[in-house]
Amino acid sequence: AKDSGRNTYRFYTDKMNIDAMERLRMRNGLAEALLKQQFVLYYQPQFDLHSAELVGIEALIRWNHPEKGLILPDKFIPIAEQTGQIVPIGEWVISEACRQAKAWQQQGYAPVRVAVNLSSLHFKRGDVIKMITGLAQEHDLDPQYIELELTEAIMLQDVDHILDIVKTFKTLHFTLSIDDFGTGYSSLAFLKRFRVDKLKIDGSFIRNLEVDTHDLAIIRSIIQLAKGFNMRTIAEGLETQEQLEILRREGCQEGQGYFFSYPLPVKQVVKYLHVAPGP
Ligand code: C2E
Ligand code: CA
Ligand code: CA
Ligand code: CA
């Protein structure tokens, strides 16, 4: 019995060592990626569903790994959240997105709003307001061209603290949206006090919209809810003409997805930008 106990113990420590090793390797890799500037932003355009005008662009991170090539965020963002490295990584994302948005303006394109994804850790650690306003100032970018995508996970934190931060961002004219809306924790009571500009309807409700009447019921109520609160709605993961037509009919204002465009590297996304009208 003593032996099997020891074996069990050994089994678990070996397993834990592998996980710990893997995590350590990833942590080192991420630190090196930051240092050696291996992260890169891709940009996915967002459109008004009625006028087909470009309304914004979401910045999505990728890791350009020297050996493994382009790594998608699902492979490293969850680990960065665990190690806390999402804080400096997110800071890099915001800085780079601001720099790029300003560069487009300087190249003569009409200003476009760039949306960035924030982690709930940004709200827990340090001064997120100071960090973001500082980066906007550093790049001389007006906050109206920055959209902050929050996840419903932040609502698990101290409500008054989050409300204060959100109010301050609003006062400073940042755009705020709730990402992956409908999959998380937001209660209706919370939304009532939480004056964001936009709800991003999660792609999981769009995927089977043509055939799933429950998804239709869900998107319908999200859109009506948003209307009642004077918020806009954007559907993510929009892939087909039929989804577009349903969303249009239901009164969803904006959309983003492969139907319009994949997330693109800077060089390719400029074709969606408009030239600024002359002076
Ligand atoms: P998300 O914020 O929900 O971003 C949308 C994801 O859906 C992106 O995946 C995008 O490429 C993908 N997508 C866009 N259109 C379609 C479509 O029509 N069909 C389908 N099936 N997918 C579509 P991506 O770029 O792999 O990012 C995955 C997640 O990683 C993001 O989900 C976001 O949660 C996270 N992420 C990405 N960049 C950042 C970042 O800079 N910071 C943080 N904290 N998280 C990020
Ligand atoms: Ca997002
Ligand atoms: Ca999303
Ligand atoms: Ca999503």
CSV table of C-alpha atoms in Angstrom, one decimal, residues 32-269:
chain,number,residue,atom,x,y,z
A,32,GLU,CA,11.3,36.7,-25.3
A,33,ALA,CA,8.5,37.5,-27.8
A,34,LEU,CA,7.9,40.8,-26.1
A,35,LEU,CA,11.6,41.6,-26.0
A,36,LYS,CA,12.3,40.7,-29.6
A,37,GLN,CA,9.1,42.2,-30.9
A,38,GLN,CA,7.7,39.0,-32.3
A,39,PHE,CA,4.1,40.0,-31.8
A,40,VAL,CA,2.1,41.5,-34.7
A,41,LEU,CA,-1.4,42.9,-35.1
A,42,TYR,CA,-3.8,41.8,-37.7
A,43,TYR,CA,-6.8,44.0,-38.5
A,44,GLN,CA,-10.4,42.9,-39.2
A,45,PRO,CA,-12.7,45.5,-40.6
A,46,GLN,CA,-16.2,46.1,-39.2
A,47,PHE,CA,-19.1,47.4,-41.4
A,48,ASP,CA,-22.4,49.1,-41.1
A,49,LEU,CA,-24.9,46.4,-42.2
A,50,HIS,CA,-27.2,48.9,-43.9
A,51,SER,CA,-24.8,51.4,-45.6
A,52,ALA,CA,-21.9,49.0,-46.0
A,53,GLU,CA,-19.6,51.8,-44.6
A,54,LEU,CA,-16.5,50.8,-42.7
A,55,VAL,CA,-17.2,51.6,-39.0
A,56,GLY,CA,-14.1,50.3,-37.3
A,57,ILE,CA,-11.3,47.8,-37.2
A,58,GLU,CA,-10.5,45.2,-34.6
A,59,ALA,CA,-6.8,44.7,-33.8
A,60,LEU,CA,-6.1,41.0,-33.2
A,61,ILE,CA,-2.7,39.8,-31.9
A,62,ARG,CA,-0.6,37.0,-33.5
A,63,TRP,CA,2.8,35.7,-32.5
A,64,ASN,CA,5.2,35.5,-35.3
A,65,HIS,CA,7.4,32.7,-33.9
A,66,PRO,CA,10.8,32.3,-35.5
A,67,GLU,CA,10.4,28.5,-35.8
A,68,LYS,CA,6.7,27.8,-35.5
A,69,GLY,CA,5.5,30.6,-37.7
A,70,LEU,CA,2.3,32.6,-37.1
A,71,ILE,CA,0.6,31.5,-33.8
A,72,LEU,CA,-3.0,32.4,-33.1
A,73,PRO,CA,-4.0,34.0,-29.8
A,74,ASP,CA,-6.0,31.0,-28.5
A,75,LYS,CA,-2.7,29.2,-28.2
A,76,PHE,CA,-1.0,31.8,-26.0
A,77,ILE,CA,-3.4,34.4,-24.6
A,78,PRO,CA,-4.9,31.9,-22.0
A,79,ILE,CA,-1.4,31.2,-20.7
A,80,ALA,CA,-0.5,34.9,-20.7
A,81,GLU,CA,-3.6,35.4,-18.6
A,82,GLN,CA,-2.4,32.8,-16.1
A,83,THR,CA,1.1,34.2,-15.9
A,84,GLY,CA,0.0,37.8,-15.8
A,85,GLN,CA,2.0,38.5,-18.9
A,86,ILE,CA,-1.2,39.6,-20.6
A,87,VAL,CA,-0.7,43.0,-18.8
A,88,PRO,CA,2.5,44.0,-20.7
A,89,ILE,CA,1.3,42.2,-23.8
A,90,GLY,CA,-2.0,44.1,-23.7
A,91,GLU,CA,0.0,47.3,-23.2
A,92,TRP,CA,2.0,46.6,-26.3
A,93,VAL,CA,-1.2,45.9,-28.3
A,94,ILE,CA,-2.7,49.2,-27.3
A,95,SER,CA,0.5,51.1,-28.0
A,96,GLU,CA,0.9,49.4,-31.4
A,97,ALA,CA,-2.8,49.9,-32.3
A,98,CYS,CA,-2.6,53.6,-31.4
A,99,ARG,CA,0.6,54.0,-33.4
A,100,GLN,CA,-0.9,52.4,-36.5
A,101,ALA,CA,-4.2,54.4,-36.3
A,102,LYS,CA,-2.2,57.6,-36.1
A,103,ALA,CA,0.1,56.5,-38.9
A,104,TRP,CA,-2.9,55.9,-41.2
A,105,GLN,CA,-4.2,59.4,-40.4
A,106,GLN,CA,-0.7,60.8,-41.3
A,107,GLN,CA,-0.7,58.9,-44.5
A,108,GLY,CA,-3.9,60.7,-45.5
A,109,TYR,CA,-6.6,58.2,-44.6
A,110,ALA,CA,-9.8,59.3,-43.0
A,111,PRO,CA,-9.6,58.5,-39.2
A,112,VAL,CA,-10.9,55.1,-38.3
A,113,ARG,CA,-11.7,53.7,-34.9
A,114,VAL,CA,-9.5,50.8,-33.8
A,115,ALA,CA,-10.9,48.3,-31.3
A,116,VAL,CA,-8.5,46.5,-28.9
A,117,ASN,CA,-9.2,43.6,-26.6
A,118,LEU,CA,-8.6,44.1,-22.9
A,119,SER,CA,-8.1,41.5,-20.3
A,120,SER,CA,-9.9,41.6,-17.0
A,121,LEU,CA,-6.4,41.6,-15.4
A,122,HIS,CA,-5.9,45.1,-16.7
A,123,PHE,CA,-8.7,46.2,-14.4
A,124,LYS,CA,-7.2,44.4,-11.4
A,125,ARG,CA,-3.6,45.5,-11.7
A,126,GLY,CA,-2.2,49.0,-11.9
A,127,ASP,CA,-3.8,52.0,-13.3
A,128,VAL,CA,-5.6,51.0,-16.5
A,129,ILE,CA,-6.9,54.6,-17.1
A,130,LYS,CA,-3.4,56.1,-16.8
A,131,MET,CA,-1.9,53.4,-18.9
A,132,ILE,CA,-4.4,53.8,-21.8
A,133,THR,CA,-4.7,57.6,-21.7
A,134,GLY,CA,-0.9,57.8,-21.5
A,135,LEU,CA,-0.5,55.7,-24.7
A,136,ALA,CA,-3.2,57.7,-26.5
A,137,GLN,CA,-1.4,60.9,-25.6
A,138,GLU,CA,2.0,59.5,-26.5
A,139,HIS,CA,0.8,58.7,-30.0
A,140,ASP,CA,-1.3,61.9,-30.2
A,141,LEU,CA,-4.4,59.9,-31.0
A,142,ASP,CA,-7.9,61.2,-30.0
A,143,PRO,CA,-9.6,58.7,-27.7
A,144,GLN,CA,-12.7,58.7,-29.9
A,145,TYR,CA,-10.6,56.6,-32.3
A,146,ILE,CA,-10.0,53.9,-29.6
A,147,GLU,CA,-12.6,51.3,-28.7
A,148,LEU,CA,-12.0,49.2,-25.7
A,149,GLU,CA,-13.5,45.7,-25.8
A,150,LEU,CA,-14.2,44.3,-22.4
A,151,THR,CA,-15.3,40.8,-21.6
A,152,GLU,CA,-18.1,40.0,-19.2
A,153,ALA,CA,-15.4,38.4,-16.9
A,154,ILE,CA,-14.5,41.9,-15.6
A,155,MET,CA,-18.0,42.0,-14.0
A,156,LEU,CA,-16.8,39.4,-11.5
A,157,GLN,CA,-14.7,42.0,-10.0
A,158,ASP,CA,-15.7,44.8,-7.6
A,159,VAL,CA,-18.7,46.4,-9.3
A,160,ASP,CA,-18.1,49.9,-8.0
A,161,HIS,CA,-14.5,49.9,-9.0
A,162,ILE,CA,-15.3,48.8,-12.6
A,163,LEU,CA,-18.2,51.3,-12.8
A,164,ASP,CA,-15.8,54.1,-11.8
A,165,ILE,CA,-13.3,53.1,-14.5
A,166,VAL,CA,-16.0,52.7,-17.2
A,167,LYS,CA,-17.4,56.2,-16.3
A,168,THR,CA,-14.0,57.8,-16.5
A,169,PHE,CA,-13.3,56.2,-19.9
A,170,LYS,CA,-16.7,57.5,-21.1
A,171,THR,CA,-15.9,61.0,-19.9
A,172,LEU,CA,-12.7,60.8,-21.8
A,173,HIS,CA,-14.6,59.8,-25.0
A,174,PHE,CA,-13.3,56.3,-25.5
A,175,THR,CA,-15.8,53.9,-27.0
A,176,LEU,CA,-16.6,50.9,-24.9
A,177,SER,CA,-18.0,47.6,-25.9
A,178,ILE,CA,-18.8,44.3,-24.3
A,179,ASP,CA,-17.2,41.4,-26.2
A,180,ASP,CA,-18.6,37.9,-26.7
A,181,PHE,CA,-21.9,39.2,-25.3
A,182,GLY,CA,-24.3,36.5,-24.2
A,183,THR,CA,-21.7,33.9,-23.2
A,184,GLY,CA,-20.5,35.4,-19.9
A,185,TYR,CA,-21.7,36.7,-16.7
A,186,SER,CA,-23.4,40.1,-17.3
A,187,SER,CA,-26.6,40.5,-15.5
A,188,LEU,CA,-29.3,42.8,-16.7
A,189,ALA,CA,-29.1,44.8,-13.5
A,190,PHE,CA,-25.4,45.3,-14.2
A,191,LEU,CA,-26.0,46.5,-17.8
A,192,LYS,CA,-28.4,49.0,-16.4
A,193,ARG,CA,-25.6,50.8,-14.5
A,194,PHE,CA,-22.9,50.0,-17.0
A,195,ARG,CA,-23.3,52.5,-19.8
A,196,VAL,CA,-21.2,51.0,-22.7
A,197,ASP,CA,-21.7,52.0,-26.3
A,198,LYS,CA,-21.9,48.6,-27.9
A,199,LEU,CA,-22.7,44.9,-27.5
A,200,LYS,CA,-20.7,42.5,-29.6
A,201,ILE,CA,-23.0,39.5,-30.1
A,202,ASP,CA,-20.9,36.4,-29.8
A,203,GLY,CA,-20.1,34.4,-33.0
A,204,SER,CA,-21.6,31.3,-31.4
A,205,PHE,CA,-25.1,32.8,-31.8
A,206,ILE,CA,-24.4,33.7,-35.4
A,207,ARG,CA,-22.9,30.4,-36.7
A,208,ASN,CA,-26.2,28.5,-37.1
A,209,LEU,CA,-28.5,31.5,-37.2
A,210,GLU,CA,-30.1,30.4,-40.5
A,211,VAL,CA,-31.4,27.1,-39.0
A,212,ASP,CA,-31.5,27.6,-35.2
A,213,THR,CA,-34.6,29.3,-33.9
A,214,HIS,CA,-33.1,29.5,-30.4
A,215,ASP,CA,-30.1,31.5,-31.7
A,216,LEU,CA,-32.6,33.7,-33.5
A,217,ALA,CA,-34.5,34.3,-30.3
A,218,ILE,CA,-31.2,35.1,-28.5
A,219,ILE,CA,-29.9,37.6,-31.0
A,220,ARG,CA,-33.4,39.2,-31.2
A,221,SER,CA,-33.5,39.8,-27.5
A,222,ILE,CA,-29.9,41.1,-27.4
A,223,ILE,CA,-30.7,43.6,-30.2
A,224,GLN,CA,-33.9,44.7,-28.4
A,225,LEU,CA,-32.1,45.0,-25.1
A,226,ALA,CA,-29.4,47.1,-26.7
A,227,LYS,CA,-32.0,49.4,-28.4
A,228,GLY,CA,-33.7,49.9,-25.0
A,229,PHE,CA,-30.4,51.0,-23.5
A,230,ASN,CA,-29.4,53.1,-26.5
A,231,MET,CA,-26.4,50.8,-27.3
A,232,ARG,CA,-25.3,49.6,-30.7
A,233,THR,CA,-25.0,46.0,-31.7
A,234,ILE,CA,-22.3,44.3,-33.8
A,235,ALA,CA,-22.4,40.7,-34.8
A,236,GLU,CA,-19.1,38.9,-34.9
A,237,GLY,CA,-18.3,35.8,-36.9
A,238,LEU,CA,-20.7,36.8,-39.7
A,239,GLU,CA,-20.0,34.3,-42.5
A,240,THR,CA,-22.9,34.2,-44.9
A,241,GLN,CA,-25.3,36.4,-46.9
A,242,GLU,CA,-28.2,34.7,-45.2
A,243,GLN,CA,-26.8,35.6,-41.8
A,244,LEU,CA,-26.3,39.2,-43.0
A,245,GLU,CA,-29.9,39.4,-44.1
A,246,ILE,CA,-31.3,38.0,-40.9
A,247,LEU,CA,-29.2,40.4,-38.8
A,248,ARG,CA,-30.2,43.4,-41.0
A,249,ARG,CA,-33.9,42.5,-40.7
A,250,GLU,CA,-33.6,42.1,-36.9
A,251,GLY,CA,-32.0,45.6,-36.6
A,252,CYS,CA,-28.4,44.7,-35.8
A,253,GLN,CA,-26.4,47.7,-37.0
A,254,GLU,CA,-22.9,46.4,-37.6
A,255,GLY,CA,-21.1,43.2,-38.5
A,256,GLN,CA,-17.6,41.7,-38.6
A,257,GLY,CA,-16.6,38.3,-40.1
A,258,TYR,CA,-15.2,36.2,-42.9
A,259,PHE,CA,-18.2,37.2,-45.0
A,260,PHE,CA,-16.6,40.7,-45.3
A,261,SER,CA,-13.0,40.0,-44.6
A,262,TYR,CA,-10.5,37.8,-42.6
A,263,PRO,CA,-8.3,39.6,-40.1
A,264,LEU,CA,-5.6,41.0,-42.4
A,265,PRO,CA,-2.0,42.3,-42.0
A,266,VAL,CA,-1.6,46.1,-42.2
A,267,LYS,CA,-0.6,46.0,-45.8
A,268,GLN,CA,-3.8,44.4,-46.9
A,269,VAL,CA,-6.3,46.1,-44.6
